[in-house]
Each structure stands twice: as structure tokens, then as C-alpha cells.
């Protein structure tokens, strides 16, 4: 099949991209709403956290199905299903004033996002011209890397006016995306009547349920964390054992035999951990330590998020022109300098230095994250791209939950009520020290991945 640029290709990427963008954006947008929602619904932190935890669980359970769904149904059918569910979930959350109903709306949104998130990358990998692949994957990074960074700004701007608007404004975007998708999305590969391997799906679902619930219980109950992790490990063993035995596994884990692919994946996931972890720490830091409003906290993060958004397609163009090394070196260097600056100066509570540090952090995912996924998928045969895409998108959801959980745990351990602001600053500093370690591991992983990569 000859791949050609067309208006419909652009529109189909925009339609699926907007849907996935809304789904990822709202993950971190909820972080700044928790104090408001806790007061309105008279619930504690552990309860309100389920608005994000339940959402992530549903997304993580459904993303592994993407390879099976791509074979069984057309992209347009999947898009209509996902977008419709997401719109229903948004409608529920826009008009409800009951916590249980709000949680239901979030779960329905999770179903939509779990199906929608891999669609954009499947369209790009199947239909985008090879010489433009880096650019379009850079556009994809706007969704996977930049949307979490924009979330606190978006939520902070609206929560003091009316938190329902966080969902209501996205309804407008989703109606546009739905219309574009119905018109533009086309099918280029025939579907097949494959059967879903239920034991594999249940076991991989239990892996991510166990991991996410384990992470969320780290700060409250170590024994429960251990139980959840045991469930995850046993389920993972069952999943791997079954995948190696059956002819058509849910996800071809044989791709992990490719060392370069695996190292690219580790780097990609560490970018997400750092990205989401910073998006969690900084809004809380600015509100607690610097006593700024949620609106101003969101605005202070906007320049960094905007830079990441601008650089993502530019980094993709650099990949198309020069390969991955140049944008990777730039992105990794900027991220390292940014995290070191945040670590060194977080105890001083200077908001402008915090802003500068975040501006330096964001070229990391902007320049490098999408290119890392593109180059990683290039290391495996094209007929395994759907499996590789499913692995990247599935583990990315876990990486986001891991980044938030680690940041939350380290912050909460350091905080004490007698000196809340200064102890929060110390907790933030500890988080950024851990992020420095992650950046170093990320750099080593990517450089070793490039050493074994196909040129």
C-alpha cells in the first residue's frame, strides 16, 4: 500500500488525537480539584482519589485489548464507540452534584479513553508516509506527554469558577472530534474474525489492577500493598505462561526479546514518570509553599507545558531529517538541567525559579518522548507494530500512576502539620532528587537502546 498525505488523513489524526487528548488531559486536570470536591462532597483524600484511580484502572484494563480490537473491528467503529462513551461520561460529570454519579461518569470516560488512546497511533503507523512518520508521532506526543502537563493549568483555571466546566468545555471539543472522525476515518487493512483470549485479558487486567491499587495504598497500608503486588505478580506469570503457549496471544510478548525495543520502552516510560510526577508535585508545591491560588498555580505551569507542546512536532521533524540522536541529546540534557534546578532551588520557594525549572524539564518529552516511541517501534517487524503500540500505551498508563503515587508518597512522608509549608518544600526536594536518578537511568537506557538499534 502506497502511503499518501491527504486531508482525510490529517482530519482522522486530529479526530482521534482530540479524543485521546481530552482523555489524558482530564487525568491531571482533576488533581487541582480535589480540595474543592472534598469540601463539596464531604469526603476524605482516600475517597476523592478514586476519581482518578478508577479512571486509570479502566483505561489500563482496556488498552491491552487494542491489538485484538484493531484486528476485529474497523477503526471507525472503534472510534465511534470510544467517542460516544467519552461524551456520555462527560455529560454525566457536567451535570451531576452527587459523588457516586461523578465516579460513574469518570469510569465511563475511562472506557472511552482506553479504546481511543491507541487509535491515533494505529492510524499514524498504518497510513502516514514513512518520511513524515516522526512528525506525526510528534503530534501524538502532544497527547501522551503534553496533555498531562496542561491538565493542572486547565483544571486550575476552571475550578474556582465552576468545576463542572472542566467536563463541560471538553464536550464541545468532543462534538467536533466526533464529527471529524465520522467524515474522515478510513480503513486500509481488512478486519479478521479473531476470538478474544479471555484468560489472557483477565490475567493482564489483574496485573494492572494489582499494580495500580498497590501503588495507591503505599501511603496508607503496606500489608495491602503487598497483597496487591502478589496478585499482580501471580497474574503476570499466568499471562506470560499462556502467551508463550497459544498461537494467537493477546499481546505478542516476544517483542521484548528485542533488546533495543525494550530499552526504548524503558526510556519512554521514565519520561512519563517524570512528566506526570512533576505535574503532580508543582501545583501542590505552589499552592502550599507559595500560597498561590489554583488559577495562578496553573498559569505558572503553562509556559513549560506550552513549550513541550510546541517542541513535540518540531522534535518529530528533526527525527525525520536527522534521526533520533540529535533531538534525544537535546531533550535529555534539558530535562536533566531542569530537574537539577528544581531539586537545588525547591527549598527556597522562589516561584520564578520553579517556573524556569519546569520550562527546562518539558523539552525532554517534547523533543524526545514521541521519537523514542517511533524509534522503538521501528526495531520490531511492521506486523508487530500493533502489539508494540499496545505495550507502549498500556505501560504508559501504569507509568503515569506510578509517577503520581511515588510523588504523593514521598511528599506525604515529609509533610508534618506543625510546619506544613516548609515540610512540603522538603518533600518536593526529595521527589526531585528521585527524578534526577530517573533521568540518569532514562539517559543510560536510551543510549544503550540506540547502540543496539537498527539505523
XYZ file of C-alpha atoms in Angstrom:
455
model
C 0.000 0.000 0.000
C 1.333 3.409 -1.006
C 1.034 5.895 1.831
C -0.078 9.367 0.774
C -0.783 12.543 2.656
C -4.391 13.615 2.359
C -6.826 15.949 4.018
C -8.733 12.967 5.406
C -5.556 11.557 6.963
C -4.918 14.848 8.746
C -8.541 15.043 9.883
C -8.608 11.438 11.111
C -5.457 12.043 13.178
C -6.979 15.251 14.546
C -10.241 13.464 15.428
C -8.605 10.547 17.243
C -5.948 12.842 18.694
C -8.510 15.237 20.171
C -10.389 12.332 21.736
C -7.261 10.881 23.311
C -6.059 14.380 24.286
C -9.262 15.067 26.214
C -8.957 11.704 27.952
C -5.352 12.252 29.033
C -5.828 15.951 29.867
C -8.579 15.215 32.345
C -6.375 12.753 34.259
C -4.167 15.511 35.689
C -6.792 18.281 35.499
C -8.561 16.539 38.379
C -5.516 16.937 40.671
C -6.243 20.603 41.425
C -9.966 19.997 42.020
C -9.577 17.660 44.994
C -9.763 20.267 47.808
C -12.911 21.762 46.248
C -14.571 18.391 45.658
C -13.656 17.096 49.111
C -15.385 20.093 50.662
C -18.474 19.826 48.432
C -18.992 16.074 48.853
C -17.692 15.824 52.452
C -15.249 13.022 51.629
C -11.603 12.459 52.568
C -8.496 12.282 50.379
C -8.584 8.479 50.095
C -12.158 8.610 48.751
C -11.720 11.516 46.338
C -8.614 9.836 44.892
C -10.905 7.188 43.367
C -11.973 9.730 40.740
C -8.506 9.270 39.249
C -7.727 5.727 40.422
C -10.923 4.205 38.979
C -10.371 6.077 35.719
C -6.784 4.811 35.407
C -7.840 1.268 36.243
C -10.419 1.165 33.462
C -8.015 2.719 30.929
C -5.239 0.277 31.874
C -7.616 -2.702 31.565
C -8.838 -1.750 28.088
C -5.674 -0.521 26.367
C -4.182 -4.074 26.194
C -7.167 -5.023 24.028
C -6.113 -2.582 21.306
C -4.273 -5.134 19.152
C -7.264 -7.539 19.252
C -9.797 -4.735 18.650
C -7.787 -3.426 15.684
C -7.960 -6.831 14.021
C -11.632 -7.477 14.833
C -13.270 -4.084 14.174
C -12.742 -1.161 11.840
C -11.035 1.951 13.184
C -14.194 3.978 12.579
C -16.309 1.521 14.574
C -13.867 1.711 17.470
C -13.705 5.490 17.266
C -17.494 5.881 17.326
C -17.722 3.522 20.293
C -14.944 5.260 22.235
C -16.013 8.821 21.474
C -19.658 8.071 22.303
C -18.724 6.603 25.689
C -16.454 9.521 26.474
C -19.180 12.023 25.585
C -21.687 10.181 27.813
C -19.174 10.245 30.672
C -18.574 13.963 30.190
C -22.310 14.676 30.159
C -22.769 12.831 33.452
C -19.899 14.701 35.145
C -21.007 18.066 33.744
C -24.433 17.959 35.376
C -24.094 15.806 38.492
C -23.736 17.018 42.063
C -23.544 13.526 43.587
C -20.176 11.878 44.236
C -21.280 8.358 43.240
C -22.650 9.607 39.924
C -19.484 11.649 39.324
C -17.417 8.498 39.874
C -19.650 6.590 37.424
C -19.080 9.291 34.813
C -15.319 9.032 35.317
C -15.437 5.244 34.865
C -17.400 5.611 31.608
C -14.821 8.154 30.418
C -12.132 5.588 31.215
C -13.794 3.049 28.903
C -13.754 5.620 26.094
C -10.146 6.660 26.656
C -8.933 3.063 26.952
C -10.252 2.291 23.467
C -9.428 5.684 21.907
C -5.837 6.152 23.070
C -4.164 3.589 20.757
C -6.312 4.505 17.708
C -4.369 7.627 16.802
C -1.042 5.786 16.820
C -2.525 2.894 14.829
C -3.659 5.340 12.129
C -0.257 7.056 12.072
C 1.693 3.790 11.903
C -0.541 2.382 9.151
C -1.274 5.409 6.996
C 1.304 8.196 7.487
C 4.085 8.423 4.860
C 7.282 6.869 6.195
C 9.284 10.060 5.607
C 6.776 12.014 7.774
C 6.415 9.388 10.492
C 8.480 11.292 13.069
C 6.438 14.458 12.592
C 3.095 12.685 13.040
C 4.365 10.717 16.036
C 5.454 14.083 17.438
C 1.853 15.193 17.093
C 0.953 12.059 19.026
C 3.289 13.185 21.799
C 1.104 16.252 22.232
C -1.479 13.816 23.572
C 0.623 11.401 25.589
C 3.232 13.760 27.044
C 1.943 17.325 26.913
C -1.710 16.787 27.853
C -0.771 15.649 31.390
C 1.352 18.786 31.739
C -1.503 21.015 30.555
C -4.016 19.325 32.865
C -3.197 21.282 36.047
C -3.354 24.576 34.145
C -6.703 23.695 32.578
C -8.178 22.467 35.861
C -6.752 25.361 37.859
C -8.285 27.955 35.543
C -11.774 26.480 35.864
C -12.068 25.003 39.350
C -12.595 28.341 41.104
C -15.313 29.320 38.625
C -17.190 26.019 38.444
C -15.540 22.591 38.405
C -18.322 21.267 36.131
C -16.797 23.377 33.330
C -13.745 21.086 33.305
C -16.003 18.456 31.764
C -18.462 20.763 30.016
C -15.908 22.558 27.832
C -14.489 19.233 26.674
C -17.956 18.302 25.406
C -17.583 20.980 22.734
C -14.203 19.568 21.701
C -15.602 16.043 21.597
C -18.540 17.000 19.370
C -16.021 18.488 16.901
C -13.805 15.394 17.121
C -16.794 13.057 16.648
C -17.932 14.929 13.529
C -14.436 14.927 12.003
C -13.947 11.232 12.758
C -17.230 10.176 11.169
C -16.228 12.030 7.997
C -12.517 11.311 7.709
C -11.521 7.980 9.273
C -10.962 5.247 6.699
C -9.937 1.611 6.856
C -6.840 0.445 4.968
C -6.495 -3.116 6.297
C -9.203 -5.812 6.305
C -10.642 -6.960 9.616
C -10.444 -10.575 10.777
C -12.849 -12.634 12.883
C -10.378 -13.336 15.643
C -11.505 -14.533 19.065
C -10.649 -12.776 22.291
C -8.479 -14.855 24.604
C -10.398 -14.198 27.828
C -7.922 -15.842 30.239
C -5.117 -13.633 28.887
C -7.213 -10.482 29.164
C -8.358 -11.269 32.700
C -4.819 -12.049 33.828
C -3.277 -8.891 32.303
C -6.166 -6.839 33.725
C -5.405 -8.235 37.192
C -1.745 -7.313 36.722
C -2.564 -3.645 36.257
C -5.352 -3.610 38.839
C -2.921 -5.066 41.368
C -0.125 -2.662 40.456
C -2.258 0.494 40.474
C -4.116 -0.388 43.689
C -0.811 -1.381 45.257
C 0.719 1.977 44.403
C -2.312 3.849 45.677
C -2.199 2.036 49.026
C 1.532 2.616 49.579
C 0.988 5.604 51.862
C -1.882 4.043 53.854
C -1.316 0.295 54.214
C 1.910 -1.574 53.473
C 0.260 -5.014 54.048
C -2.439 -4.225 51.453
C 0.264 -3.036 49.053
C 1.967 -6.413 49.476
C -1.268 -8.304 48.798
C -1.978 -6.297 45.650
C 1.570 -6.791 44.374
C 1.383 -10.553 44.966
C -1.840 -10.650 42.929
C -0.099 -8.654 40.174
C 2.956 -10.928 40.093
C 0.928 -14.165 40.031
C -1.307 -12.759 37.270
C 1.742 -11.668 35.263
C 3.229 -15.172 35.491
C -0.079 -16.639 34.277
C -0.269 -14.129 31.415
C 3.299 -14.758 30.246
C 2.934 -18.531 30.516
C -0.266 -18.528 28.470
C 1.051 -16.047 25.888
C 4.025 -18.296 25.186
C 1.811 -21.350 24.678
C -1.047 -20.167 22.433
C -0.828 -19.429 18.711
C -2.505 -16.018 18.789
C -1.700 -14.289 22.086
C -3.491 -11.110 23.156
C -0.155 -9.284 23.016
C 2.975 -10.776 21.468
C 5.388 -10.532 24.367
C 8.085 -11.930 22.083
C 8.772 -8.297 21.131
C 10.605 -7.975 24.468
C 13.298 -10.276 23.064
C 14.378 -7.278 21.005
C 16.789 -5.544 23.370
C 16.664 -2.198 21.614
C 12.826 -2.124 21.695
C 12.818 -2.909 25.416
C 15.377 -0.201 26.236
C 13.442 2.369 24.190
C 10.300 1.362 26.109
C 12.019 1.842 29.489
C 13.163 5.311 28.429
C 9.679 6.219 27.203
C 8.113 5.128 30.495
C 10.630 7.082 32.579
C 9.816 10.218 30.570
C 6.177 9.674 31.558
C 7.007 9.057 35.234
C 8.999 12.306 35.419
C 6.413 14.220 33.397
C 3.389 13.168 35.460
C 5.295 13.309 38.746
C 6.261 16.935 38.117
C 2.678 17.762 37.063
C 1.526 16.414 40.446
C 4.178 17.998 42.692
C 4.387 21.517 41.301
C 0.694 22.596 41.573
C 0.640 21.362 45.178
C 4.004 22.992 45.920
C 2.949 26.352 44.517
C -0.349 26.359 46.444
C 1.017 25.118 49.785
C 4.510 26.665 49.863
C 3.994 29.840 47.841
C 0.318 30.304 48.806
C -0.764 30.976 45.224
C -4.306 30.253 44.050
C -5.144 27.199 41.902
C -5.595 29.561 38.936
C -2.150 31.124 39.350
C -0.553 27.732 40.006
C -1.982 26.530 36.707
C -0.818 29.655 34.872
C 2.713 29.324 36.231
C 2.932 25.836 34.713
C 1.531 26.968 31.370
C 4.821 28.200 29.782
C 6.506 24.832 30.359
C 3.513 22.899 29.047
C 3.298 25.207 26.003
C 6.985 24.707 25.224
C 6.550 20.945 25.389
C 3.573 21.194 23.020
C 5.429 23.373 20.525
C 8.547 21.228 20.529
C 6.799 17.868 20.049
C 6.129 18.160 16.288
C 9.401 20.080 15.825
C 11.252 17.218 17.503
C 9.440 14.858 15.131
C 10.660 16.858 12.138
C 14.212 16.618 13.497
C 13.765 12.849 13.730
C 12.641 12.683 10.081
C 15.622 14.791 8.993
C 18.470 13.621 11.255
C 17.302 10.527 13.130
C 16.731 10.255 16.850
C 20.139 11.164 18.276
C 20.090 14.963 17.957
C 16.605 15.545 19.428
C 17.322 12.899 22.093
C 20.534 14.587 23.243
C 18.812 17.985 23.408
C 15.754 16.651 25.247
C 17.689 14.590 27.791
C 20.111 17.439 28.542
C 17.311 19.969 29.073
C 15.368 17.585 31.298
C 18.412 16.832 33.429
C 19.199 20.543 33.898
C 15.557 21.290 34.728
C 15.211 18.562 37.351
C 18.556 19.505 38.946
C 17.435 23.142 39.124
C 14.115 22.171 40.735
C 15.969 19.993 43.245
C 18.511 22.681 44.098
C 16.041 25.539 44.483
C 12.779 23.956 45.659
C 13.642 24.722 49.298
C 13.854 28.471 48.519
C 10.205 28.720 47.378
C 11.063 31.106 44.518
C 8.169 30.781 42.062
C 10.129 32.187 39.118
C 12.912 29.646 39.510
C 10.285 26.911 39.756
C 8.804 28.209 36.512
C 12.257 28.196 34.858
C 12.963 24.667 36.078
C 9.697 23.378 34.623
C 10.377 25.184 31.337
C 13.675 23.276 31.151
C 12.064 19.926 32.049
C 9.438 19.993 29.295
C 11.768 19.873 26.230
C 12.535 16.332 27.432
C 9.150 14.864 26.483
C 8.713 17.489 23.762
C 11.874 16.669 21.835
C 12.354 13.048 22.749
C 9.338 11.125 24.049
C 7.477 10.681 20.744
C 10.730 9.957 18.922
C 11.585 7.294 21.484
C 8.306 5.512 20.771
C 8.762 5.899 16.986
C 12.308 4.562 17.042
C 11.371 1.790 19.458
C 8.584 0.543 17.205
C 10.964 0.717 14.242
C 13.070 -2.007 15.896
C 10.353 -4.667 15.529
C 8.703 -6.081 12.369
C 5.867 -3.958 10.977
C 3.337 -6.759 11.532
C 4.074 -6.490 15.276
C 3.546 -2.700 15.437
C 0.020 -3.072 16.834
C 1.408 -5.223 19.663
C 4.233 -2.778 20.307
C 1.777 0.121 20.257
C -0.445 -1.696 22.771
C 2.551 -2.272 25.048
C 3.681 1.368 24.900
C 0.190 2.732 25.566
C -0.669 0.193 28.270
C 2.517 0.628 30.255
C 2.317 4.387 29.826
C -0.881 4.386 31.898
C 0.909 2.444 34.619
C 3.896 4.808 34.409
C 1.554 7.763 34.942
C 0.005 6.104 38.002
C 3.483 5.179 39.271
C 4.783 8.738 38.865
C 1.805 10.205 40.746
C 1.953 7.577 43.504
C 5.697 7.919 44.117
C 5.488 11.723 44.196
C 2.460 11.623 46.509
C 4.081 9.106 48.859
C 7.382 10.973 49.162
C 5.591 14.289 49.706
C 3.223 12.878 52.349
C 6.058 11.200 54.274
C 7.933 14.508 54.546
C 4.909 16.659 55.440
C 4.017 17.471 59.036
C 1.138 19.629 60.271
C 3.245 21.763 62.612
C 5.286 23.210 59.755
C 3.267 22.265 56.692
C 4.706 24.687 54.117
C 8.411 24.102 54.791
C 7.954 20.322 55.157
C 6.120 20.291 51.815
C 9.100 22.084 50.238
C 11.425 19.440 51.694
C 9.157 16.686 50.353
C 9.215 18.267 46.896
C 13.002 18.408 47.050
C 13.112 14.687 47.852
C 10.851 13.983 44.852
C 13.149 15.930 42.528
C 16.174 14.044 43.848
C 14.448 10.787 42.896
C 13.665 12.310 39.494
C 17.375 13.040 38.973
C 18.015 9.322 39.435
C 15.223 8.524 36.957
C 16.706 10.936 34.385
C 20.098 9.219 34.697
C 18.513 5.763 34.244
C 16.475 7.150 31.341
C 19.603 8.501 29.646
C 21.515 5.231 30.058
C 18.543 3.193 28.780
C 18.025 5.307 25.678
C 21.720 5.497 24.788
C 22.077 1.737 25.147
C 18.880 1.280 23.129
C 20.378 3.405 20.358
C 23.568 1.344 20.494
C 21.603 -1.805 19.556
C 19.132 -0.034 17.244
C 18.674 -0.584 13.541
C 19.847 2.515 11.684
